PDB file of C-alpha atoms in Angstrom:
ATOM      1  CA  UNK A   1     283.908  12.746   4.825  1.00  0.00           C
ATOM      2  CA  UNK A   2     284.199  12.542   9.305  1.00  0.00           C
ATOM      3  CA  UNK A   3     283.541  15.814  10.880  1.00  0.00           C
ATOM      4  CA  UNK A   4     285.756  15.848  13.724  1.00  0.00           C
ATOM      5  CA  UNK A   5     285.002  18.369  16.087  1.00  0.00           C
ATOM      6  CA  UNK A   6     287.559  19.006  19.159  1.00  0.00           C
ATOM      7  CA  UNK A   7     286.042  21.356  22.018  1.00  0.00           C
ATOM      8  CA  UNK A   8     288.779  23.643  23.280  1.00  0.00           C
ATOM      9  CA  UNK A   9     288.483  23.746  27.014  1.00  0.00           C
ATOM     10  CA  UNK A  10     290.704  25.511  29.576  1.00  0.00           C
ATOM     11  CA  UNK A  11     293.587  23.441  30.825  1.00  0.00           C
ATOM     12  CA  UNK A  12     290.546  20.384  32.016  1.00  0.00           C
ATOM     13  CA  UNK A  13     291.200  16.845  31.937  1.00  0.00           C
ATOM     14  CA  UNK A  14     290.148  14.935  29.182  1.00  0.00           C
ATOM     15  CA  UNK A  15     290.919  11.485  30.093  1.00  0.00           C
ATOM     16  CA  UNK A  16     293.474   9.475  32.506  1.00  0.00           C
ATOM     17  CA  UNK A  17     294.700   6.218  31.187  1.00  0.00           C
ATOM     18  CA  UNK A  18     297.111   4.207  32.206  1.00  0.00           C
ATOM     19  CA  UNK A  19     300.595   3.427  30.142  1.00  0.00           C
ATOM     20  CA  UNK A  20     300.825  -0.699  28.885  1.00  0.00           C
ATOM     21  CA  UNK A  21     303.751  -0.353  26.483  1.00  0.00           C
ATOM     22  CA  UNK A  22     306.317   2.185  25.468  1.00  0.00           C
ATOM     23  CA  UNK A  23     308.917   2.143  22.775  1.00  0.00           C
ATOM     24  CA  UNK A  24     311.843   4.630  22.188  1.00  0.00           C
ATOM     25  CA  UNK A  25     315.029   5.110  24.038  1.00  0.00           C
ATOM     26  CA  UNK A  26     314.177   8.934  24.510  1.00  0.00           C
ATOM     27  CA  UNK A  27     311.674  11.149  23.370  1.00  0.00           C
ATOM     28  CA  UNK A  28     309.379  10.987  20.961  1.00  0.00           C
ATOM     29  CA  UNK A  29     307.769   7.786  22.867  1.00  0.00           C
ATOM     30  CA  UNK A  30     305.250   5.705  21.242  1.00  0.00           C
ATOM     31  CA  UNK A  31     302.634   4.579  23.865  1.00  0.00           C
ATOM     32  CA  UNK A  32     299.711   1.963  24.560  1.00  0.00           C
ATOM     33  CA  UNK A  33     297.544   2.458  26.806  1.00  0.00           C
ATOM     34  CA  UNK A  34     295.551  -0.101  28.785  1.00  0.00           C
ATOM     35  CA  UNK A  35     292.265   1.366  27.522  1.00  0.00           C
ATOM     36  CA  UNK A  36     292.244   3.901  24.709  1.00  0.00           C
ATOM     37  CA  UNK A  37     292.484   7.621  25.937  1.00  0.00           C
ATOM     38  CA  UNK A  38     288.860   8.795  24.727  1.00  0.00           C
ATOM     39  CA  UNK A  39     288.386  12.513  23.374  1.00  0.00           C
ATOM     40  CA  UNK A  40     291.896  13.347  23.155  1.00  0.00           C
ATOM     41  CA  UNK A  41     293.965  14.860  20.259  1.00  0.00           C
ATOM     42  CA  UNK A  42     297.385  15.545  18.493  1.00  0.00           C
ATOM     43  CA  UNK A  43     298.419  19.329  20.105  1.00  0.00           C
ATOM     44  CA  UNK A  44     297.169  17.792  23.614  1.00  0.00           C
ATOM     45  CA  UNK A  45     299.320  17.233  26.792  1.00  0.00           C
ATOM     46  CA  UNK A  46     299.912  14.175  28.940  1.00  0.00           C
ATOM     47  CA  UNK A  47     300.560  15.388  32.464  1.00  0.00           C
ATOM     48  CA  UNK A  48     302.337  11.847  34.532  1.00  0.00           C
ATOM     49  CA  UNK A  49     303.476  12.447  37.886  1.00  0.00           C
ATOM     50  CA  UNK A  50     306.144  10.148  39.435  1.00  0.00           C
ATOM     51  CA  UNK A  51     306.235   9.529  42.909  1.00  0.00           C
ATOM     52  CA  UNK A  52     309.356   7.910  43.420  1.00  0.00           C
ATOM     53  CA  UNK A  53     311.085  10.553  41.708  1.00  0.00           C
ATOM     54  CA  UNK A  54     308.894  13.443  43.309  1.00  0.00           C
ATOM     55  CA  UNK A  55     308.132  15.151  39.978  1.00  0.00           C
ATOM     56  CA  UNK A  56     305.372  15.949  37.181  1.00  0.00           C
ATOM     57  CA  UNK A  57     306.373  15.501  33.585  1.00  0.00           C
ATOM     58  CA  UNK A  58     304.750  16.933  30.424  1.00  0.00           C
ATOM     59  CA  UNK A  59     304.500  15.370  27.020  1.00  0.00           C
ATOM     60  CA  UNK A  60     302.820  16.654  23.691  1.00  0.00           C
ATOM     61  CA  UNK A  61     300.375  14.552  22.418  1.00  0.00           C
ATOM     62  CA  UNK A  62     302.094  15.104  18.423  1.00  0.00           C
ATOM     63  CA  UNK A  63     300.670  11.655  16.276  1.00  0.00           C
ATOM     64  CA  UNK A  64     297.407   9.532  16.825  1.00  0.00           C
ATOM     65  CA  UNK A  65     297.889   6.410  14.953  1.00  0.00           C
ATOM     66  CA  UNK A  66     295.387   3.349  15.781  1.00  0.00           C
ATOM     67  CA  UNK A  67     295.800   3.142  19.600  1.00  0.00           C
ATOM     68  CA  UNK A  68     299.698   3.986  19.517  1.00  0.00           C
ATOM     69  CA  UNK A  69     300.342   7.104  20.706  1.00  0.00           C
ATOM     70  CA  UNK A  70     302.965   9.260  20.358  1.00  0.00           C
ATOM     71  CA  UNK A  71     304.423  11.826  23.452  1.00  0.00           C
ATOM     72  CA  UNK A  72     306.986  13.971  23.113  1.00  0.00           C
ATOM     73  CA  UNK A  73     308.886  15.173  26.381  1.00  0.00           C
ATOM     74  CA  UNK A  74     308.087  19.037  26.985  1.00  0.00           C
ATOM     75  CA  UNK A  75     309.289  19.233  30.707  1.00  0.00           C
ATOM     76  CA  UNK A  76     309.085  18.370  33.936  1.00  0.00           C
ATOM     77  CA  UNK A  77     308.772  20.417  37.006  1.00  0.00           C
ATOM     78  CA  UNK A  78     312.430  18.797  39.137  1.00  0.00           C
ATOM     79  CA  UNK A  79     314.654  18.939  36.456  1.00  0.00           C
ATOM     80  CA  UNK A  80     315.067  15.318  35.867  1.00  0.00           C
ATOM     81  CA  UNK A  81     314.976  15.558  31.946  1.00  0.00           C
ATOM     82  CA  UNK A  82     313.537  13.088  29.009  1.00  0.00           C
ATOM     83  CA  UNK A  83     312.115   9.949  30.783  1.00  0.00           C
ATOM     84  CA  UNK A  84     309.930   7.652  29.225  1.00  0.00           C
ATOM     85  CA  UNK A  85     306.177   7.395  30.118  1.00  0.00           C
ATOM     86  CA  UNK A  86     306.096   3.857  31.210  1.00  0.00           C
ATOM     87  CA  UNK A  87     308.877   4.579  33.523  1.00  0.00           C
ATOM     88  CA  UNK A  88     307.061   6.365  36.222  1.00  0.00           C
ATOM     89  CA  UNK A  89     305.013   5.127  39.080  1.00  0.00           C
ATOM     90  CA  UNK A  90     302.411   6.050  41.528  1.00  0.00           C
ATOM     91  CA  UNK A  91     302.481   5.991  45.053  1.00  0.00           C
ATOM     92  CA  UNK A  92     302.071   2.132  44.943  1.00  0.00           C
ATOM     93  CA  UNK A  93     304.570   1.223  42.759  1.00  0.00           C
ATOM     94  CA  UNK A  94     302.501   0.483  40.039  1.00  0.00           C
ATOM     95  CA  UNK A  95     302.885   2.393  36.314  1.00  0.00           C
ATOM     96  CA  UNK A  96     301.699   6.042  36.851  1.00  0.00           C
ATOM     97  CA  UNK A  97     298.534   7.284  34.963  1.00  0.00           C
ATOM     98  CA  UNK A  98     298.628   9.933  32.034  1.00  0.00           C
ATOM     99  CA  UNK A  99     295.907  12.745  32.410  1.00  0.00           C
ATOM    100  CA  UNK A 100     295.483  14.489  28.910  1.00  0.00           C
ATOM    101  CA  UNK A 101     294.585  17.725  28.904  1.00  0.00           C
ATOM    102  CA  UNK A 102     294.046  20.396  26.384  1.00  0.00           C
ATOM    103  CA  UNK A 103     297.303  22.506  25.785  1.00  0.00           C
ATOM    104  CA  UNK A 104     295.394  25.047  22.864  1.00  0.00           C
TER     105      UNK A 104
END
């Protein structure tokens, strides 16, 4: 039997990855990411802020399966509500990154 061992820090960043493929119409989101986030685990937060819209969203990290991910909206800091992951972008335009971070 694996050993897995999670280190709980205090509110660090564990990885930033970037978003490739999202499905769901609303939350929970299941999400690909371009390279595999590395160290991170179900209870964790993805923190994506979205420049066009001028706010930071939070999503619970809440199933690990393979390299699909599952986020569930938690809130956002302008009020805009449940939007998914791969439909934010940074200051160029491109997909926004998701930093995980521990959230226990």
């Amino acid at each position: 039997m694996a050993t897995v061992v999670t280190n709980i820090g205090s509110n660090t960043s564990i990885d930033t990855e970037t978003p490739t493929t999202c499905s769901g119409s609303s939350s929970p989101y299941t999400v690909q990411f371009g390279t595999n986030p590395t160290g991170v685990s179900i209870g964790d937060i993805a923190v994506i802020s979205d420049m066009t819209m001028g706010a930071e969203f939070t999503f619970l990290v809440t199933n690990i399966s393979g390299s699909a991910y599952t986020l569930t909206y938690m809130s956002d800091d302008s009020e805009m509500g449940d939007t998914s992951p791969c439909d934010m972008y940074n200051e160029m335009f491109g997909q926004a990154s998701a930093t995980f971070k521990r959230a226990y």
